mmCIF file of N, CA and C in Angstrom:
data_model
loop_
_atom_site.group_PDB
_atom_site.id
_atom_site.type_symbol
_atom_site.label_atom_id
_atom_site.label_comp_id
_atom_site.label_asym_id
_atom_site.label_seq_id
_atom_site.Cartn_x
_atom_site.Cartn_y
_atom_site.Cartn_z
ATOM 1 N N UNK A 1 47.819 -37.232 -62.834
ATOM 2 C CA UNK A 1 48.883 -36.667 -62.027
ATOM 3 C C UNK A 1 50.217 -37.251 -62.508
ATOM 4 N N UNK A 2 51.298 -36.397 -62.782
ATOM 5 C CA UNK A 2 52.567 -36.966 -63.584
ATOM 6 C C UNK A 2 53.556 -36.951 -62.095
ATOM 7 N N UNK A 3 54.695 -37.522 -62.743
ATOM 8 C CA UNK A 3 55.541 -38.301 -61.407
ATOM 9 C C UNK A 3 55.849 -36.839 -60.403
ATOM 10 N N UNK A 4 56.364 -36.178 -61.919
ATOM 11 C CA UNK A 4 56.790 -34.993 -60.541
ATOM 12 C C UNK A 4 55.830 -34.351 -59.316
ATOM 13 N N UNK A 5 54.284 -34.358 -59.529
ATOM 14 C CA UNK A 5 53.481 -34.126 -59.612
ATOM 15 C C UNK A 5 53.456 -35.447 -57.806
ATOM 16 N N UNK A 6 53.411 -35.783 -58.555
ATOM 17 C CA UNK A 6 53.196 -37.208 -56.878
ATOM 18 C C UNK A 6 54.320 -36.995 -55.874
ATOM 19 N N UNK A 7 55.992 -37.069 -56.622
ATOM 20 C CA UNK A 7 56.770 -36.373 -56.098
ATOM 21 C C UNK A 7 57.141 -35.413 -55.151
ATOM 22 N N UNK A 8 56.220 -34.557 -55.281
ATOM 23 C CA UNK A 8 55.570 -32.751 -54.915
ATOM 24 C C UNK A 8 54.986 -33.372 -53.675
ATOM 25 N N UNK A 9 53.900 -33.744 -53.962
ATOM 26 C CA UNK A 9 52.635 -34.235 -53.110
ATOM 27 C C UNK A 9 53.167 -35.079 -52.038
ATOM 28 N N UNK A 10 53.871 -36.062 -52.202
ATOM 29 C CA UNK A 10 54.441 -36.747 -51.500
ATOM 30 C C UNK A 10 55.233 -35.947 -50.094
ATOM 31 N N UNK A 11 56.399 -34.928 -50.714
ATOM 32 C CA UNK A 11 57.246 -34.032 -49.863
ATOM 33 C C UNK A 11 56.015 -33.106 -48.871
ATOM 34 N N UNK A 12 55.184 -32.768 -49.493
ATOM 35 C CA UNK A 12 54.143 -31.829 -48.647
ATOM 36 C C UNK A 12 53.485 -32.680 -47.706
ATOM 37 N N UNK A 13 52.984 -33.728 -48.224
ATOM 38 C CA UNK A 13 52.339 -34.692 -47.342
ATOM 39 C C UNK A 13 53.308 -35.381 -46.088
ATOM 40 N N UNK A 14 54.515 -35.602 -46.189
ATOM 41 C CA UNK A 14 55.352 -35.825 -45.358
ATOM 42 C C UNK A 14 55.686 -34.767 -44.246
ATOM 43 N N UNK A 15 55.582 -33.459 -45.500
ATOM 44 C CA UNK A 15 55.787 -32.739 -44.091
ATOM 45 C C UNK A 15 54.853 -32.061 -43.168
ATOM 46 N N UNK A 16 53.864 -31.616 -43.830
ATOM 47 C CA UNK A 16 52.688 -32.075 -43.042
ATOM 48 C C UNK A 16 52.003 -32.722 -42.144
ATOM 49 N N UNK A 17 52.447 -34.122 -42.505
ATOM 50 C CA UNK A 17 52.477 -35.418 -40.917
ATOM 51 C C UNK A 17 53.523 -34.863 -39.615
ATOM 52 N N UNK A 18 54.521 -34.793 -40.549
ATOM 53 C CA UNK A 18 56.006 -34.494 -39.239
ATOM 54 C C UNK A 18 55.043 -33.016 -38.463
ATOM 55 N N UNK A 19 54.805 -31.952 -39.057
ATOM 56 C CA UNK A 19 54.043 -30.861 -38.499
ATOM 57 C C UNK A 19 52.632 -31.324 -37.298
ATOM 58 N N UNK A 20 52.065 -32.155 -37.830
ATOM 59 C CA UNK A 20 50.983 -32.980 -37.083
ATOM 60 C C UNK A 20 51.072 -33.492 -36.012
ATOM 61 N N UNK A 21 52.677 -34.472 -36.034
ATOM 62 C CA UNK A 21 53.395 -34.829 -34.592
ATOM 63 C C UNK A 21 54.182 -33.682 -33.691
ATOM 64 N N UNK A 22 54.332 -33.023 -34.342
ATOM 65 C CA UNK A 22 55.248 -31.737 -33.901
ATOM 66 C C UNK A 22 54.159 -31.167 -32.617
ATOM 67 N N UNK A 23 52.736 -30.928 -33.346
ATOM 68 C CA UNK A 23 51.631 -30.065 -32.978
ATOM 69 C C UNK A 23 51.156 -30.705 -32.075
ATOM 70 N N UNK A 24 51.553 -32.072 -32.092
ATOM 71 C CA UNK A 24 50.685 -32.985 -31.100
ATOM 72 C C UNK A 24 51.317 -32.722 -29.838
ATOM 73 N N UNK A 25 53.020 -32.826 -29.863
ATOM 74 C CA UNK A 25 53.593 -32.900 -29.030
ATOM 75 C C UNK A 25 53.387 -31.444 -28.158
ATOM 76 N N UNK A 26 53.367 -30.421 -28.423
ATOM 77 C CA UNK A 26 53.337 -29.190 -27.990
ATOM 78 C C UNK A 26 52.001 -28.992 -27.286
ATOM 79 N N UNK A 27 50.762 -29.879 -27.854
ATOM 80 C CA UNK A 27 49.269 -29.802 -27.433
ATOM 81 C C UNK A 27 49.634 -30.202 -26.081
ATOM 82 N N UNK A 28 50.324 -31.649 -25.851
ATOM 83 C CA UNK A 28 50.358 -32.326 -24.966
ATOM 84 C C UNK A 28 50.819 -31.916 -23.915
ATOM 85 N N UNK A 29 52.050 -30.636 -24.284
ATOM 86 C CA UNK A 29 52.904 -30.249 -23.167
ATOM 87 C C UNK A 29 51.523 -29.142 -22.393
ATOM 88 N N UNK A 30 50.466 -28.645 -22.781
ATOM 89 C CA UNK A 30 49.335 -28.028 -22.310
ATOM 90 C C UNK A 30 48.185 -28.458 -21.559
ATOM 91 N N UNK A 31 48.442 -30.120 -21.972
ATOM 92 C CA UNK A 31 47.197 -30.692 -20.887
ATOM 93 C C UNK A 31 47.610 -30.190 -19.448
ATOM 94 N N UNK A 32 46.725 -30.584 -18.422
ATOM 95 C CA UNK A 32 46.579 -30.591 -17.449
ATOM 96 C C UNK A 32 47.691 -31.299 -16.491
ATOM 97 N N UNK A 33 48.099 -31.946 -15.280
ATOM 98 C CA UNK A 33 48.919 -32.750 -15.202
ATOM 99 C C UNK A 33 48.084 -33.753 -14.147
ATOM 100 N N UNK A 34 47.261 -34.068 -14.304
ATOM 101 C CA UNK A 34 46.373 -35.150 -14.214
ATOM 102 C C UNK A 34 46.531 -36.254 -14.793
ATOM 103 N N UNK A 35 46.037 -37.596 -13.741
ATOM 104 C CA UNK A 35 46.520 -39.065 -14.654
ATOM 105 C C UNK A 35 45.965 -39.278 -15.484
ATOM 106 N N UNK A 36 44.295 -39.334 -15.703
ATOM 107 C CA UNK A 36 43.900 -39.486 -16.747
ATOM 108 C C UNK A 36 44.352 -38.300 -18.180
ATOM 109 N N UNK A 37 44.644 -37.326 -17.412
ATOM 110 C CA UNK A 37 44.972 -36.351 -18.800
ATOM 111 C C UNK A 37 46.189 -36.983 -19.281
ATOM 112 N N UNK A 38 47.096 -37.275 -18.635
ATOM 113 C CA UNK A 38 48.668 -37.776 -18.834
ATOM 114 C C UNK A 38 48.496 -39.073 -19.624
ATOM 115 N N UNK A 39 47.440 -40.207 -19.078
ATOM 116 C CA UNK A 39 47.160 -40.869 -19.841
ATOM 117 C C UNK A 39 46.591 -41.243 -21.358
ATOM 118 N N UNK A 40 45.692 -40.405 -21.337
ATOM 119 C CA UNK A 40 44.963 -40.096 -22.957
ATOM 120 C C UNK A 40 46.036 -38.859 -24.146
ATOM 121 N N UNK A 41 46.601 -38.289 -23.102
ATOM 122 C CA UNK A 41 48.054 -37.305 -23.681
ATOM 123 C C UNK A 41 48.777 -38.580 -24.135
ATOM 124 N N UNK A 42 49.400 -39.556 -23.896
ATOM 125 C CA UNK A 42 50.582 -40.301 -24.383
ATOM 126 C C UNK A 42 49.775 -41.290 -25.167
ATOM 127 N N UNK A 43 48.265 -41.849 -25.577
ATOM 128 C CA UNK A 43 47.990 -42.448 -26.209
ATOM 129 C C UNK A 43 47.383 -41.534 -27.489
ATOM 130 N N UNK A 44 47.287 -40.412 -27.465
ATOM 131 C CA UNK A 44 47.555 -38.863 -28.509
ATOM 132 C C UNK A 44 49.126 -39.317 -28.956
ATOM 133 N N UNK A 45 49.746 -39.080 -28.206
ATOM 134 C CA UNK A 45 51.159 -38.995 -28.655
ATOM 135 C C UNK A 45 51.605 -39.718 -29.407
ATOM 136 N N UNK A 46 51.234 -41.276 -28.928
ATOM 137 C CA UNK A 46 51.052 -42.707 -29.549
ATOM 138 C C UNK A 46 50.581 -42.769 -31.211
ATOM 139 N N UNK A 47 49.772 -42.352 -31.102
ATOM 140 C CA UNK A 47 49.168 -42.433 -32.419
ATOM 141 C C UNK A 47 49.062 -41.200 -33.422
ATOM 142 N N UNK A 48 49.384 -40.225 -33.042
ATOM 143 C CA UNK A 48 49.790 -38.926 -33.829
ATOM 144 C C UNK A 48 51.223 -39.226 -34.473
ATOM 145 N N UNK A 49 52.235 -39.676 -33.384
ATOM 146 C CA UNK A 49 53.743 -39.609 -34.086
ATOM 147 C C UNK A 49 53.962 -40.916 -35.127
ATOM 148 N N UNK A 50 52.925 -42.050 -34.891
ATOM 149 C CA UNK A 50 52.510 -43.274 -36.147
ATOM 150 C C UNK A 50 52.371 -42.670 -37.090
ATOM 151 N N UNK A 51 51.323 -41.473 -37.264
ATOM 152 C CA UNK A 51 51.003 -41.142 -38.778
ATOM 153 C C UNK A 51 52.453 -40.351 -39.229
ATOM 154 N N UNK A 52 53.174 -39.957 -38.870
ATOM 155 C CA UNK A 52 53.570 -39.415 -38.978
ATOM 156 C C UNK A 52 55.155 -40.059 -39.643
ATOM 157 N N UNK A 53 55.420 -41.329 -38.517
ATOM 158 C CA UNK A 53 56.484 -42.018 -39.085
ATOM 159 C C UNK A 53 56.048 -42.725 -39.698
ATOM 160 N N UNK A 54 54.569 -43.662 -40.156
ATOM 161 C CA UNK A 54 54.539 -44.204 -41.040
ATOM 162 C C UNK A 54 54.313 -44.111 -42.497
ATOM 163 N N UNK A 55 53.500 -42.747 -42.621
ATOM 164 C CA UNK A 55 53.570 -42.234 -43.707
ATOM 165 C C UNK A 55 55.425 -41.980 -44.435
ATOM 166 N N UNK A 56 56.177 -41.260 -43.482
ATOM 167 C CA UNK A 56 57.381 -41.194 -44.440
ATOM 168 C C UNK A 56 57.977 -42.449 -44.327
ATOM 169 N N UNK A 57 57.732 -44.224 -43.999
ATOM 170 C CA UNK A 57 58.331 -45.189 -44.045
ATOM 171 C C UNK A 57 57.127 -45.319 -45.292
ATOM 172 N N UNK A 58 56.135 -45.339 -45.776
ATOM 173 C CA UNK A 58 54.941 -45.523 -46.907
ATOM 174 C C UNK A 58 56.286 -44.612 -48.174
ATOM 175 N N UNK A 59 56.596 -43.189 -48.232
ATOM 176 C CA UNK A 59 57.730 -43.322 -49.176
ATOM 177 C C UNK A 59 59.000 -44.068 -49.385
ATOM 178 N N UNK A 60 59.208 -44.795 -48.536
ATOM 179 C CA UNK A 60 60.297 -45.465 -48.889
ATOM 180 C C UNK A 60 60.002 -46.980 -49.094
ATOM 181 N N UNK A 61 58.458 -47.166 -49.246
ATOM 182 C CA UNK A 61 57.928 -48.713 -49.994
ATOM 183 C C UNK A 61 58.987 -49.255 -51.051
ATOM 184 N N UNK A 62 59.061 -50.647 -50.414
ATOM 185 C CA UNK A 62 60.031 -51.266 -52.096
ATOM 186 C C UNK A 62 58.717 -52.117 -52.783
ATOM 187 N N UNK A 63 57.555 -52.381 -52.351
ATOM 188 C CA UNK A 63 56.437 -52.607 -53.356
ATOM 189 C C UNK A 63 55.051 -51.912 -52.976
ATOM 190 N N UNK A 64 54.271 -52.437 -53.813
ATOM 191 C CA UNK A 64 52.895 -51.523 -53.757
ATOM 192 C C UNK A 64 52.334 -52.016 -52.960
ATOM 193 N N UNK A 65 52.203 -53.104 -52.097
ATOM 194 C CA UNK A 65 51.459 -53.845 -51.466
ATOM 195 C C UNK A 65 52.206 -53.069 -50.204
ATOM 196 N N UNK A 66 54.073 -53.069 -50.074
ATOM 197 C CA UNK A 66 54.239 -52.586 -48.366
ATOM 198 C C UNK A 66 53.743 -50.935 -48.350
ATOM 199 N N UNK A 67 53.760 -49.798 -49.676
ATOM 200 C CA UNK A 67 53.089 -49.156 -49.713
ATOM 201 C C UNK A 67 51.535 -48.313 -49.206
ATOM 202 N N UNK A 68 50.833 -49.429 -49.820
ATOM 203 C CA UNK A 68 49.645 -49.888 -49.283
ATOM 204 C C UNK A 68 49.273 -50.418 -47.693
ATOM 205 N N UNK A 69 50.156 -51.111 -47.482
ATOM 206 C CA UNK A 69 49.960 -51.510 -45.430
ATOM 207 C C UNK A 69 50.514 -50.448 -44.944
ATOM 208 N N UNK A 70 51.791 -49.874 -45.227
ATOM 209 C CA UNK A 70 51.761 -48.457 -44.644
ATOM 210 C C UNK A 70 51.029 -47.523 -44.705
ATOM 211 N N UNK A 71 50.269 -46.963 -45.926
ATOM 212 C CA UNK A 71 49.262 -46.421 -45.909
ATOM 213 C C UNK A 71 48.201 -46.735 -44.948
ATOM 214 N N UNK A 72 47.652 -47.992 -44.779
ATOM 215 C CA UNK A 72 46.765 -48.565 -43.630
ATOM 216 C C UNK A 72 46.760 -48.079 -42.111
ATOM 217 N N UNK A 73 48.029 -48.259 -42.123
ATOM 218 C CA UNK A 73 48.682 -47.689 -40.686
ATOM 219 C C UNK A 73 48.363 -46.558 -40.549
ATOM 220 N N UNK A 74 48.875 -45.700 -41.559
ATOM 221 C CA UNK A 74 48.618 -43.966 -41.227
ATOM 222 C C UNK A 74 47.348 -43.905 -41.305
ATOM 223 N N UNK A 75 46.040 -44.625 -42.072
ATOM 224 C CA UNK A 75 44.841 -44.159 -42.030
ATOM 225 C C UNK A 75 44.093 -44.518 -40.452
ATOM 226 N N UNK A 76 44.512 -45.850 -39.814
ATOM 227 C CA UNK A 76 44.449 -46.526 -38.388
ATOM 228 C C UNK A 76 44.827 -45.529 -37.494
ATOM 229 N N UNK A 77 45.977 -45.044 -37.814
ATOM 230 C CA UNK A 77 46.787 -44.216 -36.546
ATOM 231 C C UNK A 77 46.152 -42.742 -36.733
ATOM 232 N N UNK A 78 45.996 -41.903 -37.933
ATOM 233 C CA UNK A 78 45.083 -40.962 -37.563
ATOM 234 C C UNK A 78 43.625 -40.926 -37.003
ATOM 235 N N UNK A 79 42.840 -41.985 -37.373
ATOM 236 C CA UNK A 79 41.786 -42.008 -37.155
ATOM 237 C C UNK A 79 41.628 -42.845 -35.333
ATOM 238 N N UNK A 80 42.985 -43.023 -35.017
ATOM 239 C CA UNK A 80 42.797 -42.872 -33.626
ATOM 240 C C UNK A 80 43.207 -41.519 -32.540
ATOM 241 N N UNK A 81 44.094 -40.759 -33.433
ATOM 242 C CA UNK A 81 44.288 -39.750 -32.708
ATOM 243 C C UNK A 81 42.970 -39.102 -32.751
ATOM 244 N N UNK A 82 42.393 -39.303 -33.619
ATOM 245 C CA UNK A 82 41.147 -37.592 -33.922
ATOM 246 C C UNK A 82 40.278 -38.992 -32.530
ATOM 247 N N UNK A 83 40.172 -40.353 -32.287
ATOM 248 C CA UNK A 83 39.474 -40.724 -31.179
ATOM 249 C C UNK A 83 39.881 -39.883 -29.882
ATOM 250 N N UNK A 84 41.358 -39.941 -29.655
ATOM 251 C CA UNK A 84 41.436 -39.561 -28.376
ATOM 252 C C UNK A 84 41.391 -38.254 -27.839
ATOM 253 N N UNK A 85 41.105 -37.274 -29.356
ATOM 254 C CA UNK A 85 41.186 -35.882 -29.393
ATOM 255 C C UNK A 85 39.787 -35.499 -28.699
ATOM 256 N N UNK A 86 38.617 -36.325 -29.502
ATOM 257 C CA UNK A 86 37.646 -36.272 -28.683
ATOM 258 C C UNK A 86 37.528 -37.017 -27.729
ATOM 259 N N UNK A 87 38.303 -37.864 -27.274
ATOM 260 C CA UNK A 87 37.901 -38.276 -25.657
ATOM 261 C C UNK A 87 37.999 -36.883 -24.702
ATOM 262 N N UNK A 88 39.119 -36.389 -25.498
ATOM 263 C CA UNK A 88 39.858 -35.524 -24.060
ATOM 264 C C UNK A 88 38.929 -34.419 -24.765
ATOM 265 N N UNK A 89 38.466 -33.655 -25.355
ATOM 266 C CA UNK A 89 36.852 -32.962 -25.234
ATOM 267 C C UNK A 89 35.927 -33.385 -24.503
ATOM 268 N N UNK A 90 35.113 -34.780 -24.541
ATOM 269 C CA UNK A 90 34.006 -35.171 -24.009
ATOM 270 C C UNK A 90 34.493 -35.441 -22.502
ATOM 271 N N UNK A 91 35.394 -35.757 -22.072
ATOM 272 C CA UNK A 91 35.676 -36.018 -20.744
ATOM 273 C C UNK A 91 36.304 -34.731 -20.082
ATOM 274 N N UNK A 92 36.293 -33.706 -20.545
ATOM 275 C CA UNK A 92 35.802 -31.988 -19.969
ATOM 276 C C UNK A 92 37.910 -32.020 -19.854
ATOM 277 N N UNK A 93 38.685 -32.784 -20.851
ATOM 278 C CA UNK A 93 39.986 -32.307 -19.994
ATOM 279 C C UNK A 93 40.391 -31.249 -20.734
ATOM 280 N N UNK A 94 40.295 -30.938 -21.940
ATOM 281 C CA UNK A 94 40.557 -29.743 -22.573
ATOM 282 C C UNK A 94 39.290 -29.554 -23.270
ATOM 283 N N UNK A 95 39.102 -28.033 -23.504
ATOM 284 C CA UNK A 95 38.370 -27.604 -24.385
ATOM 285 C C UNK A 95 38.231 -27.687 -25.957
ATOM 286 N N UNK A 96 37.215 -28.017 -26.944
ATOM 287 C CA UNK A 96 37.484 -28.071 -27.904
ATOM 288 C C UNK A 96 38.045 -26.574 -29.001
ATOM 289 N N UNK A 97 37.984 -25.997 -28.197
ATOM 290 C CA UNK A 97 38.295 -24.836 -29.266
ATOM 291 C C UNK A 97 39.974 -25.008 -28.756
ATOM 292 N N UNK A 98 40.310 -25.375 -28.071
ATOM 293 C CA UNK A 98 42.056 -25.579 -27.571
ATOM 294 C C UNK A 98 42.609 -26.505 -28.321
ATOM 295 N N UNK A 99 42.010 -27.997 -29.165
ATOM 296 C CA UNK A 99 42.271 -28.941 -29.831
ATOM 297 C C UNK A 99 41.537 -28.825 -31.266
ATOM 298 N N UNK A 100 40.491 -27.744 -31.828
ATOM 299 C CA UNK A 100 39.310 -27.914 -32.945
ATOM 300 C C UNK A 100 40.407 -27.910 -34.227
ATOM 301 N N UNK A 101 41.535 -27.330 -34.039
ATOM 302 C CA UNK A 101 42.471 -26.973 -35.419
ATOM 303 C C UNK A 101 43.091 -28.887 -35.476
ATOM 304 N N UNK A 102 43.618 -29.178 -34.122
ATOM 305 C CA UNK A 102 44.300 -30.081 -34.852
ATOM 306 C C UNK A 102 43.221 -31.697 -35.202
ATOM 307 N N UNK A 103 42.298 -31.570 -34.421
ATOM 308 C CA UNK A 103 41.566 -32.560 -35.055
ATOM 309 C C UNK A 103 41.152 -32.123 -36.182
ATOM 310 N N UNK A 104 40.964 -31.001 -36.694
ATOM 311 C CA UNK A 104 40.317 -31.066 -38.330
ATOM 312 C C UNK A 104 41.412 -31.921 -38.604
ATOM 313 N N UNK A 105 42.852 -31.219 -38.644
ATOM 314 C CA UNK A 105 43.593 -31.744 -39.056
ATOM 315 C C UNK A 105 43.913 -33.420 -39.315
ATOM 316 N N UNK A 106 43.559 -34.017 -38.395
ATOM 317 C CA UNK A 106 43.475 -35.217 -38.013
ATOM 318 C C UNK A 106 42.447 -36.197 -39.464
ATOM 319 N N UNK A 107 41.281 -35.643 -39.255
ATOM 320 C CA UNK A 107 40.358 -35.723 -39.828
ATOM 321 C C UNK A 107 40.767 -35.477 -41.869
ATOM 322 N N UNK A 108 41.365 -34.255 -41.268
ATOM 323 C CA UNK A 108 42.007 -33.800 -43.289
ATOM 324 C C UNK A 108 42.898 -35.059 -43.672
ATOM 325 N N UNK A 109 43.757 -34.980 -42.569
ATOM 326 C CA UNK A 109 44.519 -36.467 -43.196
ATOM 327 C C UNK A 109 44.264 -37.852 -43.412
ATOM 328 N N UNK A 110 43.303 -37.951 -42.452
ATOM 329 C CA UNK A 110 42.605 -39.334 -42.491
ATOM 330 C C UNK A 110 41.779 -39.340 -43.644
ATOM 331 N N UNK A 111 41.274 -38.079 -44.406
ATOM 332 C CA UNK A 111 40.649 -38.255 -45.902
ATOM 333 C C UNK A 111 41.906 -38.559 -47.140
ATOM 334 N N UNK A 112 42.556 -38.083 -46.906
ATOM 335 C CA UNK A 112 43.694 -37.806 -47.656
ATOM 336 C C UNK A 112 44.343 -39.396 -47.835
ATOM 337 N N UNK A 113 44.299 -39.652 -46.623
ATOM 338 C CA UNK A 113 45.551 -41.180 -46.418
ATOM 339 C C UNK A 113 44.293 -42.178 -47.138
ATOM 340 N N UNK A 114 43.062 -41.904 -46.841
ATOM 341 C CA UNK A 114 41.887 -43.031 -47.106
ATOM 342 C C UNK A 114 41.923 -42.948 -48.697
ATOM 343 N N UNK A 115 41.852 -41.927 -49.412
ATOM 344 C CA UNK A 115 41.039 -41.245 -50.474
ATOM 345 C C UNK A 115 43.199 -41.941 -51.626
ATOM 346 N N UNK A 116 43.953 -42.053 -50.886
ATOM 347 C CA UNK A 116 45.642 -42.707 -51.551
ATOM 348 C C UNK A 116 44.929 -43.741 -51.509
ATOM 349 N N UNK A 117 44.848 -44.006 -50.647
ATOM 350 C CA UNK A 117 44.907 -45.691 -50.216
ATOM 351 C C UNK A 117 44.120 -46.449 -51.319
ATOM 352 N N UNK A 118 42.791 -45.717 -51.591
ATOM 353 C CA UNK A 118 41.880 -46.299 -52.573
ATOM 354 C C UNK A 118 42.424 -46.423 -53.852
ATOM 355 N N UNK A 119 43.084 -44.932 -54.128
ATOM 356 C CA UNK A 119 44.138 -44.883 -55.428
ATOM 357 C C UNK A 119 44.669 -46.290 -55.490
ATOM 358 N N UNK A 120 45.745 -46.472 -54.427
ATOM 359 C CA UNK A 120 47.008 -47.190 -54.726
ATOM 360 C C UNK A 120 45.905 -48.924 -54.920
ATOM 361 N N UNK A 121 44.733 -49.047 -54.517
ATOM 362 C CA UNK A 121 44.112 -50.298 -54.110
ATOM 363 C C UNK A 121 43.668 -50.553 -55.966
ATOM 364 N N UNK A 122 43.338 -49.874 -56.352
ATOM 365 C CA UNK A 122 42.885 -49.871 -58.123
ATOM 366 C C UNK A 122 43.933 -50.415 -59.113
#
């Protein structure tokens, strides 16, 4: 893969995350208005808008190592949203076909951020 090439990848992948928090936020405005929904909604929120700002603070790394811990973060912080995506399935507050797009999503990125991360670790 040549620079421009990562370059590219980089801008899509950024915006992609920002789209992810965007989607989250709009999911959220649909829960229920229940405490526990309100509750597991803002710890969604919590950790959706992480991947999202930490990935574009991961482009502005001044080494490979803060690179790399940012990367960490976004792989931590997605792989807790796609948790609370299925909490709020298994605990009957939304349906999964109302959330199934953005947890793939969740899930796509958490391969994506894992599958860099290994890159940048070599």
């Amino acid at each position: 893969m040549g620079e421009n090439d990562r370059i590219e990848f980089a801008e899509m992948f950024k915006r992609r995350t920002k789209k992810f928090v965007v989607d989250n936020i709009k999911f959220f405005r649909t829960l229920p208005k229940t405490e526990e929904a309100k509750i597991v909604g803002r710890q969604l929120l919590r950790s959706s808008s992480s991947v999202g700002a930490n990935y574009r603070a991961a482009c502005r790394a001044r080494s490979q190592a803060e690179f790399h811990s940012k990367l960490s973060t976004v792989v931590e912080e997605a792989d807790e949203s796609a948790f609370w995506m299925e909490v709020l399935i298994e605990a009957e507050i939304t349906k999964q076909a109302d959330i199934a797009l953005l947890l793939d999503e969740a899930n796509q990125i958490l391969k994506i951020a894992s599958a860099s991360r290994k890159t940048v670790s070599k």
